[in-house]
Amino acid sequence: MNIEEIRDYCLQKKSVEESFPFDAETLVFKVAGKMFALMALEKGDGVNLKCDPERAVELRDSYEGVLPGYHMSKVHWNTVKINSDVPDALFYELIDHSYELVVQKLPKKIQKTLE
């Protein structure tokens, strides 16, 4: 798995847009203006993903490639390292989980447009 595959996967999701709101290196993926994934392109070694707090701790305990979110809330974000002990299937599942957590917090009217 690489940064391009992750980018392509994120952009396949409904109403996702990418931008560089912080600097020229940090690529951010948003749904309805809310972040669900961030990648430092220069480093290219991990992705910050939103996560249920209990699951976040379980993942960190189970995988060396899952760390508390770099420069993010350590409760709600994980950094998932690319090409680590995290299987690709789980990596994609964690992207889906992050996207869905953000969508669940959106107003119902916006959620319906994303179904």
mmCIF file of C-alpha atoms in Angstrom:
data_model
loop_
_atom_site.group_PDB
_atom_site.id
_atom_site.type_symbol
_atom_site.label_atom_id
_atom_site.label_comp_id
_atom_site.label_asym_id
_atom_site.label_seq_id
_atom_site.Cartn_x
_atom_site.Cartn_y
_atom_site.Cartn_z
ATOM 1 C CA MET A 1 0.000 0.000 0.000
ATOM 2 C CA ASN A 2 1.191 3.518 -0.739
ATOM 3 C CA ILE A 3 0.074 7.141 -0.455
ATOM 4 C CA GLU A 4 -1.462 7.167 -3.956
ATOM 5 C CA GLU A 5 -3.603 4.103 -3.229
ATOM 6 C CA ILE A 6 -4.816 5.674 0.002
ATOM 7 C CA ARG A 7 -5.546 8.968 -1.772
ATOM 8 C CA ASP A 8 -7.502 7.185 -4.516
ATOM 9 C CA TYR A 9 -9.488 5.225 -1.936
ATOM 10 C CA CYS A 10 -10.392 8.344 0.045
ATOM 11 C CA LEU A 11 -11.460 10.223 -3.086
ATOM 12 C CA GLN A 12 -13.823 7.399 -4.089
ATOM 13 C CA LYS A 13 -15.999 8.161 -1.093
ATOM 14 C CA LYS A 14 -19.062 10.304 -1.638
ATOM 15 C CA SER A 15 -18.605 14.088 -1.414
ATOM 16 C CA VAL A 16 -14.941 13.916 -0.429
ATOM 17 C CA GLU A 17 -12.646 16.781 -1.273
ATOM 18 C CA GLU A 18 -8.920 17.151 -0.749
ATOM 19 C CA SER A 19 -7.035 20.288 0.191
ATOM 20 C CA PHE A 20 -3.946 21.704 1.874
ATOM 21 C CA PRO A 21 -5.460 23.941 4.582
ATOM 22 C CA PHE A 22 -2.447 23.879 6.929
ATOM 23 C CA ASP A 23 0.633 23.887 4.695
ATOM 24 C CA ALA A 24 1.876 22.672 1.325
ATOM 25 C CA GLU A 25 2.762 19.228 2.693
ATOM 26 C CA THR A 26 -0.269 18.060 4.694
ATOM 27 C CA LEU A 27 -2.990 16.661 2.461
ATOM 28 C CA VAL A 28 -6.395 16.710 4.157
ATOM 29 C CA PHE A 29 -9.497 14.786 3.118
ATOM 30 C CA LYS A 30 -12.860 16.216 4.129
ATOM 31 C CA VAL A 31 -16.489 15.223 3.824
ATOM 32 C CA ALA A 32 -18.948 18.134 4.031
ATOM 33 C CA GLY A 33 -16.076 20.330 5.204
ATOM 34 C CA LYS A 34 -15.078 18.034 8.097
ATOM 35 C CA MET A 35 -11.706 16.258 8.228
ATOM 36 C CA PHE A 36 -11.527 12.478 8.313
ATOM 37 C CA ALA A 37 -7.967 11.816 7.065
ATOM 38 C CA LEU A 38 -4.651 13.674 6.940
ATOM 39 C CA MET A 39 -1.346 12.684 5.320
ATOM 40 C CA ALA A 40 2.081 14.311 5.454
ATOM 41 C CA LEU A 41 3.157 13.858 1.843
ATOM 42 C CA GLU A 42 6.863 14.492 2.365
ATOM 43 C CA LYS A 43 7.128 11.813 5.036
ATOM 44 C CA GLY A 44 4.619 9.586 3.266
ATOM 45 C CA ASP A 45 4.672 6.996 6.022
ATOM 46 C CA GLY A 46 1.309 7.302 7.736
ATOM 47 C CA VAL A 47 -2.224 8.646 7.817
ATOM 48 C CA ASN A 48 -4.107 10.279 10.669
ATOM 49 C CA LEU A 49 -7.592 8.792 10.941
ATOM 50 C CA LYS A 50 -10.453 9.537 13.291
ATOM 51 C CA CYS A 51 -11.382 6.578 15.506
ATOM 52 C CA ASP A 52 -13.801 5.593 18.227
ATOM 53 C CA PRO A 53 -11.855 6.170 21.497
ATOM 54 C CA GLU A 54 -12.195 2.613 22.823
ATOM 55 C CA ARG A 55 -11.281 1.078 19.498
ATOM 56 C CA ALA A 56 -8.350 3.488 19.167
ATOM 57 C CA VAL A 57 -6.777 2.116 22.344
ATOM 58 C CA GLU A 58 -7.417 -1.510 21.296
ATOM 59 C CA LEU A 59 -5.740 -0.896 17.922
ATOM 60 C CA ARG A 60 -2.709 0.741 19.538
ATOM 61 C CA ASP A 61 -2.369 -2.242 21.862
ATOM 62 C CA SER A 62 -2.668 -4.717 18.983
ATOM 63 C CA TYR A 63 -0.521 -3.130 16.247
ATOM 64 C CA GLU A 64 2.861 -1.430 16.369
ATOM 65 C CA GLY A 65 1.804 0.533 13.278
ATOM 66 C CA VAL A 66 -1.055 2.279 15.108
ATOM 67 C CA LEU A 67 0.000 5.229 17.249
ATOM 68 C CA PRO A 68 -1.801 8.110 18.972
ATOM 69 C CA GLY A 69 -2.659 10.760 16.379
ATOM 70 C CA TYR A 70 0.338 12.912 15.528
ATOM 71 C CA HIS A 71 -0.526 16.574 16.237
ATOM 72 C CA MET A 72 -4.150 15.548 16.828
ATOM 73 C CA SER A 73 -6.394 14.661 19.757
ATOM 74 C CA LYS A 74 -4.894 11.449 21.138
ATOM 75 C CA VAL A 75 -8.384 10.351 22.205
ATOM 76 C CA HIS A 76 -10.110 10.582 18.822
ATOM 77 C CA TRP A 77 -7.289 10.174 16.274
ATOM 78 C CA ASN A 78 -4.751 7.497 15.401
ATOM 79 C CA THR A 79 -1.763 7.646 13.111
ATOM 80 C CA VAL A 80 -1.716 4.455 11.055
ATOM 81 C CA LYS A 81 1.679 3.699 9.550
ATOM 82 C CA ILE A 82 1.857 2.569 5.931
ATOM 83 C CA ASN A 83 3.620 -0.757 5.288
ATOM 84 C CA SER A 84 3.567 -1.696 8.957
ATOM 85 C CA ASP A 85 1.996 -4.641 10.730
ATOM 86 C CA VAL A 86 -1.474 -3.242 9.923
ATOM 87 C CA PRO A 87 -3.008 -5.407 7.159
ATOM 88 C CA ASP A 88 -4.208 -3.536 4.070
ATOM 89 C CA ALA A 89 -7.786 -4.735 4.620
ATOM 90 C CA LEU A 90 -7.781 -3.269 8.135
ATOM 91 C CA PHE A 91 -6.213 -0.056 6.844
ATOM 92 C CA TYR A 92 -9.107 0.390 4.390
ATOM 93 C CA GLU A 93 -11.589 -0.490 7.128
ATOM 94 C CA LEU A 94 -10.084 2.228 9.349
ATOM 95 C CA ILE A 95 -10.458 4.784 6.551
ATOM 96 C CA ASP A 96 -14.116 3.752 6.220
ATOM 97 C CA HIS A 97 -14.558 3.971 10.000
ATOM 98 C CA SER A 98 -13.079 7.479 10.092
ATOM 99 C CA TYR A 99 -15.297 8.648 7.222
ATOM 100 C CA GLU A 100 -18.408 7.176 8.829
ATOM 101 C CA LEU A 101 -17.653 8.722 12.237
ATOM 102 C CA VAL A 102 -17.522 12.143 10.616
ATOM 103 C CA VAL A 103 -20.677 11.537 8.565
ATOM 104 C CA GLN A 104 -22.580 10.442 11.712
ATOM 105 C CA LYS A 105 -21.906 13.851 13.287
ATOM 106 C CA LEU A 106 -23.235 15.783 10.300
ATOM 107 C CA PRO A 107 -26.779 17.163 10.260
ATOM 108 C CA LYS A 108 -29.341 14.580 9.115
ATOM 109 C CA LYS A 109 -30.122 16.604 5.999
ATOM 110 C CA ILE A 110 -26.502 16.351 4.841
ATOM 111 C CA GLN A 111 -26.257 12.678 5.861
ATOM 112 C CA LYS A 112 -29.165 11.843 3.551
ATOM 113 C CA THR A 113 -27.319 13.330 0.568
ATOM 114 C CA LEU A 114 -24.380 11.001 1.304
ATOM 115 C CA GLU A 115 -26.406 7.771 1.343
#
